[in-house]
Amino acid sequence: MTQLINYLKQPITIFLWLGLLCLWACGSTDNTGTQQTDSIVEVDSGNNPALMSSQSASSKKRPPGSIPLDFPLVNTTAKANEYVLAPMLQWVEDGFVKGKDQMVLIFYGRKMVAPGKVESKLKAIGKEVMMPNSMIIPVPAGEKVLKGEVVLTWEQNRGSSMRTAIVTDASNPASPKIQYLDTPYTPGVSDVQAQPNTFVALREPWQPGAYLAVKEDFGYNYAQIIRETDNKVLTIGFTGKVKVYNKNNCVPVPLKPQLKPGDKVHVVKIAAFIEGVVKKVLPEIGRVIVEIDFGGRPETVVAGYGKIIKDLKIR
């Protein structure tokens, strides 16, 4: 123990520890765990003997298009050469090997190569991979939007993880200016120019990318839709955890809420919805200032559209 303490006192080691602390501090603060970037080369496990040897027999024999969750095989509307949002294939495979509860995903912008009936070929980092269609969110080409609409995209300036954003300037409806809604609010943040064909407007309550309040034992959790079918909803939630819910236990969160100061609402805090009162609405940037009681103390939350709901009742 004494040797370890002396080692940690060495100047070089201190700098290393400080570096690790900085990396940890700069990690994701997003509710869905999607603020990281690709840091490894994606591989097609079917052509990688080293990866295949580490997988369980059930993983290697799984039917095409299947995922390690109880969710149906589905088709896709994505077309060749269009963008889509999808996770890394090896992270999906990890769910078969380590267990579905250990599967943590981040969705990135990809290019569709060849759509298939239950799984499709995507252009990923390093090579092409076959991805289950249930894990693919289409981003149709040619989308045009209006000011104030909420879109699903990814971080345009980093080319990385999935984001929702509000359109702040639709002078060019095919390449609008946007502000992200999933990142912590920063006053005076600059708008981002969305490139054509890299976003899809969120206009329907059960659309991939839209948000849900999900009834749990002790309240309502917060989740984002990946795919909905056959009364089941595949979602991504806090820290990138993927779950399937019964549709009857889910309440769509409006992406353009009609709110005014004094309204009683439920707002997302960490991973769940808690009660609060609206103090101010900022429609130009898709934010609402809410006062909540957290841990017995009053606290002000600046919530983006999709994270606040007025009438939270299971229908």
Coordinates of N, CA and C in Angstrom, one line a residue, residues 75-262:
N75 N -39.6 -4.8 -41.5 CA -39.0 -4.3 -42.8 C -38.5 -2.9 -42.5
T76 N -38.0 -2.2 -43.6 CA -37.6 -0.8 -43.4 C -38.0 0.0 -44.6
T77 N -38.3 1.3 -44.4 CA -38.6 2.2 -45.5 C -37.4 2.9 -46.1
A78 N -36.3 2.7 -45.5 CA -35.0 3.4 -45.9 C -34.6 2.9 -47.3
K79 N -34.2 3.8 -48.1 CA -33.8 3.5 -49.5 C -32.2 3.5 -49.6
A80 N -31.7 2.8 -50.6 CA -30.3 2.8 -50.9 C -29.8 4.3 -51.1
N81 N -28.6 4.6 -50.5 CA -27.9 5.8 -50.5 C -28.5 6.9 -49.6
E82 N -29.6 6.6 -48.9 CA -30.2 7.5 -48.0 C -29.5 7.4 -46.6
Y83 N -29.5 8.4 -45.8 CA -29.0 8.3 -44.5 C -29.9 7.6 -43.6
V84 N -29.4 7.0 -42.6 CA -30.2 6.4 -41.5 C -29.4 6.6 -40.2
L85 N -30.1 6.3 -39.1 CA -29.5 6.3 -37.8 C -29.5 4.9 -37.3
A86 N -28.3 4.4 -36.8 CA -28.2 3.1 -36.3 C -27.0 3.0 -35.4
P87 N -27.0 2.0 -34.5 CA -25.9 1.8 -33.6 C -24.8 1.0 -34.3
M88 N -23.7 0.8 -33.5 CA -22.6 -0.1 -34.0 C -23.1 -1.6 -33.9
L89 N -22.8 -2.4 -34.9 CA -23.3 -3.8 -34.9 C -22.7 -4.6 -33.7
Q90 N -21.5 -4.4 -33.4 CA -20.9 -5.2 -32.3 C -21.5 -4.9 -31.0
W91 N -22.1 -3.7 -30.8 CA -22.8 -3.4 -29.5 C -24.1 -4.2 -29.5
V92 N -24.8 -4.4 -30.6 CA -26.0 -5.2 -30.7 C -25.6 -6.7 -30.4
E93 N -24.5 -7.1 -31.0 CA -24.1 -8.5 -30.8 C -23.7 -8.7 -29.3
D94 N -23.2 -7.7 -28.6 CA -22.9 -7.8 -27.2 C -24.1 -8.2 -26.4
G95 N -25.3 -7.8 -26.8 CA -26.5 -8.1 -26.1 C -26.7 -9.6 -26.1
F96 N -26.3 -10.3 -27.2 CA -26.5 -11.8 -27.2 C -25.4 -12.5 -26.3
V97 N -24.2 -11.9 -26.2 CA -23.1 -12.5 -25.5 C -23.2 -12.2 -24.0
K98 N -23.5 -10.9 -23.7 CA -23.4 -10.5 -22.3 C -24.8 -10.4 -21.6
G99 N -25.8 -10.4 -22.4 CA -27.2 -10.3 -21.9 C -27.8 -9.0 -22.3
K100 N -29.1 -9.0 -22.6 CA -29.8 -7.8 -23.1 C -29.7 -6.7 -22.1
D101 N -29.7 -7.0 -20.8 CA -29.6 -5.9 -19.8 C -28.2 -5.1 -19.9
Q102 N -27.3 -5.8 -20.5 CA -25.9 -5.1 -20.6 C -25.8 -4.4 -22.0
M103 N -26.8 -4.4 -22.8 CA -26.7 -3.8 -24.1 C -26.9 -2.3 -24.0
V104 N -25.9 -1.5 -24.3 CA -26.0 0.0 -24.3 C -25.6 0.5 -25.7
L105 N -26.5 1.3 -26.3 CA -26.3 1.7 -27.6 C -26.2 3.2 -27.8
I106 N -25.5 3.6 -28.8 CA -25.5 5.0 -29.3 C -25.8 5.0 -30.8
F107 N -26.7 5.8 -31.2 CA -27.1 5.8 -32.6 C -26.4 6.9 -33.4
Y108 N -25.8 6.5 -34.5 CA -25.0 7.4 -35.4 C -25.6 7.5 -36.8
G109 N -25.2 8.6 -37.5 CA -25.6 8.7 -38.9 C -24.8 7.7 -39.7
R110 N -25.5 6.9 -40.5 CA -25.0 5.9 -41.4 C -25.5 6.1 -42.8
K111 N -25.0 5.4 -43.8 CA -25.6 5.4 -45.2 C -26.1 4.0 -45.5
M112 N -27.4 4.0 -46.0 CA -27.9 2.7 -46.4 C -27.3 2.3 -47.7
V113 N -26.9 1.0 -47.8 CA -26.3 0.5 -49.0 C -27.3 -0.4 -49.7
A114 N -28.0 -1.3 -49.0 CA -29.0 -2.2 -49.6 C -30.0 -2.6 -48.6
P115 N -31.2 -2.1 -48.7 CA -32.3 -2.5 -47.7 C -32.7 -3.9 -48.0
G116 N -33.0 -4.6 -46.9 CA -33.4 -6.0 -47.0 C -34.7 -6.2 -46.2
K117 N -35.3 -7.4 -46.2 CA -36.6 -7.7 -45.7 C -36.5 -7.6 -44.1
V118 N -35.5 -8.1 -43.5 CA -35.4 -8.1 -42.0 C -34.1 -7.5 -41.5
E119 N -33.1 -7.4 -42.4 CA -31.9 -6.7 -42.0 C -31.4 -6.1 -43.3
S120 N -30.5 -5.0 -43.1 CA -30.1 -4.3 -44.3 C -28.6 -4.0 -44.2
K121 N -28.0 -3.8 -45.4 CA -26.5 -3.5 -45.4 C -26.3 -2.0 -45.3
L122 N -25.5 -1.6 -44.3 CA -25.2 -0.2 -44.0 C -23.7 0.0 -44.2
K123 N -23.4 1.2 -44.7 CA -22.0 1.7 -44.7 C -21.6 2.2 -43.4
A124 N -20.7 1.6 -42.7 CA -20.4 2.0 -41.3 C -18.9 2.4 -41.3
I125 N -18.4 2.5 -40.1 CA -17.0 2.9 -39.9 C -16.1 1.7 -40.2
G126 N -15.3 1.8 -41.2 CA -14.4 0.7 -41.5 C -14.8 -0.3 -42.6
K127 N -16.2 -0.6 -42.6 CA -16.7 -1.4 -43.7 C -18.2 -1.4 -43.7
E128 N -18.8 -2.4 -44.5 CA -20.2 -2.5 -44.5 C -20.6 -3.6 -43.6
V129 N -21.8 -3.4 -43.0 CA -22.3 -4.4 -42.0 C -23.8 -4.7 -42.3
M130 N -24.3 -5.8 -41.8 CA -25.7 -6.2 -41.9 C -26.3 -5.8 -40.5
M131 N -27.3 -4.9 -40.6 CA -27.9 -4.4 -39.3 C -29.4 -4.8 -39.3
P132 N -29.9 -5.4 -38.2 CA -31.3 -5.7 -38.0 C -32.1 -4.4 -38.3
N133 N -33.2 -4.6 -39.1 CA -34.0 -3.4 -39.5 C -34.6 -2.7 -38.3
S134 N -34.9 -3.5 -37.2 CA -35.5 -2.8 -36.0 C -34.6 -1.8 -35.4
M135 N -33.3 -1.9 -35.7 CA -32.3 -1.0 -35.2 C -31.9 0.1 -36.1
I136 N -32.7 0.3 -37.2 CA -32.4 1.3 -38.2 C -33.6 2.3 -38.2
I137 N -33.2 3.6 -38.1 CA -34.2 4.7 -38.1 C -33.9 5.4 -39.5
P138 N -34.9 5.3 -40.4 CA -34.7 6.0 -41.7 C -34.7 7.5 -41.6
V139 N -33.9 8.1 -42.5 CA -33.9 9.6 -42.6 C -34.1 9.8 -44.1
P140 N -35.4 9.9 -44.5 CA -35.7 10.1 -45.9 C -35.1 11.3 -46.6
A141 N -34.6 11.1 -47.8 CA -34.0 12.2 -48.5 C -35.1 13.2 -48.9
G142 N -34.7 14.5 -49.1 CA -35.6 15.5 -49.6 C -36.5 16.1 -48.6
E143 N -36.3 15.9 -47.3 CA -37.1 16.5 -46.2 C -37.0 18.0 -46.2
K144 N -38.2 18.7 -46.1 CA -38.2 20.1 -45.9 C -39.1 20.5 -44.7
V145 N -38.6 21.5 -44.0 CA -39.3 21.8 -42.7 C -39.7 23.3 -42.6
L146 N -40.4 23.6 -41.5 CA -40.9 24.9 -41.2 C -40.2 25.4 -39.9
K147 N -40.1 26.7 -39.7 CA -39.5 27.2 -38.5 C -40.4 26.7 -37.3
G148 N -39.7 26.3 -36.3 CA -40.4 25.8 -35.1 C -40.7 24.3 -35.0
E149 N -40.4 23.6 -36.2 CA -40.6 22.2 -36.2 C -39.4 21.5 -35.4
V150 N -39.7 20.3 -34.9 CA -38.6 19.5 -34.3 C -38.2 18.4 -35.2
V151 N -36.9 18.3 -35.4 CA -36.4 17.3 -36.3 C -35.5 16.3 -35.6
L152 N -35.3 15.1 -36.2 CA -34.4 14.1 -35.7 C -33.2 14.1 -36.6
T153 N -32.0 14.2 -36.1 CA -30.8 14.3 -36.9 C -29.6 13.7 -36.0
W154 N -28.4 14.2 -36.3 CA -27.3 13.8 -35.5 C -26.4 15.1 -35.4
E155 N -25.4 15.1 -34.6 CA -24.6 16.3 -34.4 C -23.9 16.6 -35.7
Q156 N -24.3 17.6 -36.4 CA -23.9 18.0 -37.7 C -22.4 18.4 -37.7
N157 N -21.9 19.1 -36.7 CA -20.5 19.5 -36.7 C -19.6 18.4 -36.2
R158 N -20.1 17.3 -35.7 CA -19.2 16.2 -35.3 C -19.4 14.9 -36.1
G159 N -20.5 14.9 -36.9 CA -20.9 13.7 -37.6 C -21.1 12.5 -36.8
S160 N -21.7 12.7 -35.6 CA -21.8 11.6 -34.7 C -23.2 11.4 -34.2
S161 N -23.5 11.4 -32.9 CA -24.6 10.8 -32.3 C -26.0 11.5 -32.5
M162 N -27.0 10.7 -32.4 CA -28.4 11.1 -32.6 C -28.8 12.3 -31.7
R163 N -29.6 13.2 -32.3 CA -30.1 14.4 -31.6 C -31.4 14.7 -32.1
T164 N -32.3 15.3 -31.3 CA -33.4 16.1 -31.7 C -33.0 17.6 -31.7
A165 N -33.7 18.3 -32.6 CA -33.3 19.8 -32.7 C -34.6 20.5 -33.1
I166 N -34.6 21.8 -32.8 CA -35.7 22.7 -33.2 C -35.2 23.6 -34.4
V167 N -36.0 23.8 -35.3 CA -35.7 24.6 -36.5 C -35.8 26.1 -36.1
T168 N -34.7 26.8 -36.1 CA -34.8 28.2 -35.8 C -34.8 29.2 -37.0
D169 N -34.5 28.6 -38.1 CA -34.5 29.5 -39.3 C -34.7 28.5 -40.5
A170 N -35.9 28.7 -41.2 CA -36.2 27.8 -42.3 C -36.2 28.6 -43.6
S171 N -35.4 29.6 -43.7 CA -35.3 30.3 -45.0 C -34.9 29.4 -46.1
N172 N -34.1 28.4 -45.8 CA -33.9 27.3 -46.7 C -34.4 26.0 -46.1
P173 N -35.6 25.6 -46.4 CA -36.3 24.5 -45.7 C -35.6 23.2 -45.9
A174 N -34.8 23.1 -46.9 CA -34.0 21.8 -47.2 C -32.7 21.8 -46.4
S175 N -32.3 22.9 -45.9 CA -31.0 23.1 -45.2 C -31.2 24.1 -44.1
P176 N -32.1 23.8 -43.1 CA -32.4 24.9 -42.1 C -31.3 25.1 -41.0
K177 N -31.5 26.1 -40.3 CA -30.7 26.3 -39.1 C -31.4 25.7 -37.9
I178 N -30.6 25.0 -37.0 CA -31.3 24.3 -35.9 C -30.5 24.6 -34.6
Q179 N -31.2 24.2 -33.5 CA -30.5 24.2 -32.2 C -30.9 22.8 -31.6
Y180 N -29.9 22.1 -31.0 CA -30.1 20.8 -30.4 C -30.9 21.0 -29.1
L181 N -31.8 20.0 -28.9 CA -32.6 20.0 -27.7 C -32.2 19.0 -26.7
D182 N -31.3 18.1 -27.0 CA -30.9 17.0 -26.1 C -29.6 17.4 -25.3
T183 N -29.0 18.5 -25.6 CA -27.8 18.9 -24.9 C -28.2 20.0 -23.8
P184 N -27.4 20.1 -22.8 CA -27.7 21.1 -21.8 C -27.8 22.5 -22.3
Y185 N -28.8 23.3 -21.8 CA -29.0 24.6 -22.4 C -27.9 25.5 -22.1
T186 N -27.4 26.2 -23.1 CA -26.4 27.2 -23.0 C -26.9 28.5 -23.6
P187 N -27.0 29.6 -22.8 CA -27.5 30.8 -23.4 C -26.6 31.4 -24.5
G188 N -27.2 31.8 -25.6 CA -26.4 32.4 -26.7 C -25.8 31.4 -27.6
V189 N -26.1 30.2 -27.5 CA -25.5 29.2 -28.3 C -25.8 29.4 -29.8
S190 N -24.8 29.2 -30.7 CA -25.0 29.5 -32.1 C -25.9 28.4 -32.8
D191 N -26.6 28.8 -33.8 CA -27.4 27.9 -34.6 C -26.4 27.0 -35.4
V192 N -26.9 25.8 -35.8 CA -26.1 24.9 -36.6 C -26.9 24.8 -37.9
Q193 N -26.1 24.8 -39.0 CA -26.7 24.6 -40.4 C -26.9 23.1 -40.7
A194 N -28.1 22.6 -40.8 CA -28.3 21.2 -41.1 C -28.1 21.0 -42.6
Q195 N -27.3 20.0 -42.9 CA -27.1 19.7 -44.3 C -28.3 19.0 -44.9
P196 N -28.5 19.2 -46.2 CA -29.7 18.5 -46.9 C -29.7 17.0 -46.7
N197 N -30.8 16.4 -46.5 CA -31.0 15.0 -46.4 C -30.5 14.4 -45.2
T198 N -30.2 15.2 -44.1 CA -29.6 14.6 -42.9 C -30.6 14.7 -41.7
F199 N -31.8 15.0 -42.0 CA -32.8 15.2 -40.9 C -34.2 14.7 -41.3
V200 N -35.0 14.4 -40.3 CA -36.4 14.1 -40.6 C -37.3 14.8 -39.6
A201 N -38.4 15.4 -40.0 CA -39.3 16.1 -39.1 C -40.0 15.1 -38.3
L202 N -40.2 15.4 -37.0 CA -40.9 14.6 -36.1 C -42.3 15.2 -36.0
R203 N -43.3 14.5 -36.7 CA -44.6 15.1 -36.8 C -45.7 14.1 -36.3
E204 N -45.3 12.8 -36.0 CA -46.2 11.8 -35.5 C -45.8 11.3 -34.1
P205 N -46.8 11.0 -33.3 CA -46.5 10.7 -31.9 C -45.7 9.4 -31.7
W206 N -45.9 8.4 -32.6 CA -45.2 7.1 -32.5 C -44.0 6.9 -33.5
Q207 N -43.6 8.1 -34.0 CA -42.5 8.1 -35.0 C -41.2 7.8 -34.4
P208 N -40.3 7.0 -35.0 CA -39.0 6.8 -34.5 C -38.3 8.1 -34.2
G209 N -37.7 8.3 -33.0 CA -37.1 9.5 -32.6 C -37.9 10.3 -31.7
A210 N -39.3 10.1 -31.7 CA -40.1 10.8 -30.7 C -40.0 10.3 -29.3
Y211 N -40.5 11.0 -28.4 CA -40.3 10.7 -26.9 C -41.5 10.1 -26.3
L212 N -41.3 9.4 -25.2 CA -42.3 8.7 -24.4 C -42.1 8.9 -23.0
A213 N -43.3 8.9 -22.2 CA -43.3 8.8 -20.8 C -43.8 7.3 -20.6
V214 N -43.0 6.5 -19.9 CA -43.3 5.1 -19.7 C -43.6 4.8 -18.3
K215 N -44.8 4.2 -18.1 CA -45.2 3.9 -16.7 C -44.4 2.8 -16.1
E216 N -43.8 3.1 -15.0 CA -43.0 2.1 -14.2 C -43.6 2.0 -12.8
D217 N -43.0 1.1 -12.0 CA -43.5 0.9 -10.7 C -43.6 2.2 -9.8
F218 N -42.6 3.1 -10.0 CA -42.6 4.2 -9.1 C -42.7 5.6 -9.9
G219 N -43.4 5.5 -11.0 CA -43.6 6.8 -11.7 C -43.4 6.6 -13.2
Y220 N -42.9 7.6 -13.9 CA -42.8 7.6 -15.3 C -41.3 7.8 -15.7
N221 N -40.8 6.8 -16.5 CA -39.5 7.0 -17.0 C -39.6 7.6 -18.4
Y222 N -38.4 8.0 -18.9 CA -38.2 8.8 -20.1 C -37.5 7.9 -21.1
A223 N -38.1 7.8 -22.3 CA -37.5 7.0 -23.4 C -37.7 7.6 -24.8
Q224 N -36.9 7.2 -25.7 CA -37.0 7.6 -27.1 C -37.3 6.4 -28.0
I225 N -38.2 6.6 -28.9 CA -38.6 5.5 -29.8 C -37.6 5.2 -30.8
I226 N -37.3 3.9 -30.9 CA -36.5 3.4 -32.0 C -37.4 2.8 -33.1
R227 N -38.4 2.0 -32.6 CA -39.3 1.4 -33.6 C -40.6 0.9 -32.8
E228 N -41.7 1.1 -33.4 CA -43.0 0.6 -32.8 C -43.7 -0.3 -33.8
T229 N -44.2 -1.4 -33.3 CA -45.0 -2.3 -34.1 C -45.6 -3.4 -33.2
D230 N -46.8 -3.9 -33.7 CA -47.5 -5.0 -33.0 C -47.7 -4.7 -31.5
N231 N -48.0 -3.5 -31.1 CA -48.3 -3.1 -29.8 C -47.0 -3.1 -28.9
K232 N -45.9 -3.2 -29.5 CA -44.6 -3.2 -28.8 C -43.8 -2.0 -29.2
V233 N -43.0 -1.4 -28.3 CA -42.2 -0.2 -28.6 C -40.8 -0.5 -28.2
L234 N -39.9 -0.5 -29.2 CA -38.5 -0.6 -28.9 C -37.9 0.8 -28.6
T235 N -37.2 1.0 -27.5 CA -36.8 2.3 -27.1 C -35.4 2.3 -26.6
I236 N -34.8 3.5 -26.6 CA -33.5 3.8 -26.0 C -33.8 4.8 -24.9
G237 N -33.2 4.6 -23.7 CA -33.4 5.4 -22.6 C -32.2 5.9 -21.9
F238 N -32.2 6.1 -20.6 CA -31.1 6.7 -19.8 C -29.8 5.9 -20.1
T239 N -28.7 6.5 -20.3 CA -27.4 6.0 -20.6 C -27.4 5.0 -21.7
G240 N -28.3 5.1 -22.7 CA -28.3 4.2 -23.8 C -28.9 2.9 -23.6
K241 N -29.6 2.6 -22.5 CA -30.2 1.3 -22.3 C -31.3 1.1 -23.2
V242 N -31.4 -0.1 -23.8 CA -32.5 -0.4 -24.8 C -33.5 -1.3 -24.2
K243 N -34.8 -1.0 -24.3 CA -35.9 -1.8 -23.7 C -37.0 -1.9 -24.7
V244 N -37.9 -2.9 -24.4 CA -39.1 -3.0 -25.2 C -40.3 -2.9 -24.2
Y245 N -41.2 -2.0 -24.5 CA -42.4 -1.7 -23.7 C -43.7 -2.1 -24.4
N246 N -44.7 -2.4 -23.6 CA -46.0 -2.6 -24.1 C -46.5 -1.2 -24.5
K247 N -47.1 -1.0 -25.7 CA -47.5 0.3 -26.1 C -48.6 0.9 -25.2
N248 N -49.4 0.1 -24.5 CA -50.4 0.6 -23.7 C -49.8 1.2 -22.4
N249 N -48.6 1.0 -22.1 CA -48.0 1.6 -20.9 C -47.1 2.9 -21.3
C250 N -47.3 3.3 -22.5 CA -46.5 4.5 -23.0 C -47.4 5.7 -23.3
V251 N -46.9 6.8 -23.0 CA -47.6 8.1 -23.3 C -46.7 8.9 -24.2
P252 N -47.1 9.2 -25.5 CA -46.3 10.1 -26.3 C -46.1 11.5 -25.7
V253 N -44.9 12.0 -25.8 CA -44.7 13.4 -25.3 C -44.8 14.4 -26.4
P254 N -45.6 15.4 -26.3 CA -45.8 16.3 -27.5 C -44.5 17.1 -27.7
L255 N -44.2 17.2 -29.0 CA -43.0 17.9 -29.4 C -43.2 19.4 -29.6
K256 N -44.4 19.9 -29.6 CA -44.7 21.3 -29.6 C -45.8 21.6 -28.5
P257 N -45.4 21.5 -27.2 CA -46.4 21.6 -26.2 C -47.0 23.0 -26.1
Q258 N -48.3 23.1 -25.8 CA -49.0 24.4 -25.6 C -48.9 24.7 -24.1
L259 N -48.0 25.5 -23.7 CA -47.8 25.8 -22.3 C -47.8 27.3 -22.0
K260 N -48.0 27.6 -20.8 CA -47.9 29.0 -20.3 C -47.5 29.0 -18.9
P261 N -46.9 30.2 -18.4 CA -46.5 30.3 -17.0 C -47.6 29.9 -16.0
G262 N -47.2 29.1 -15.0 CA -48.2 28.7 -14.0 C -48.7 27.3 -14.3

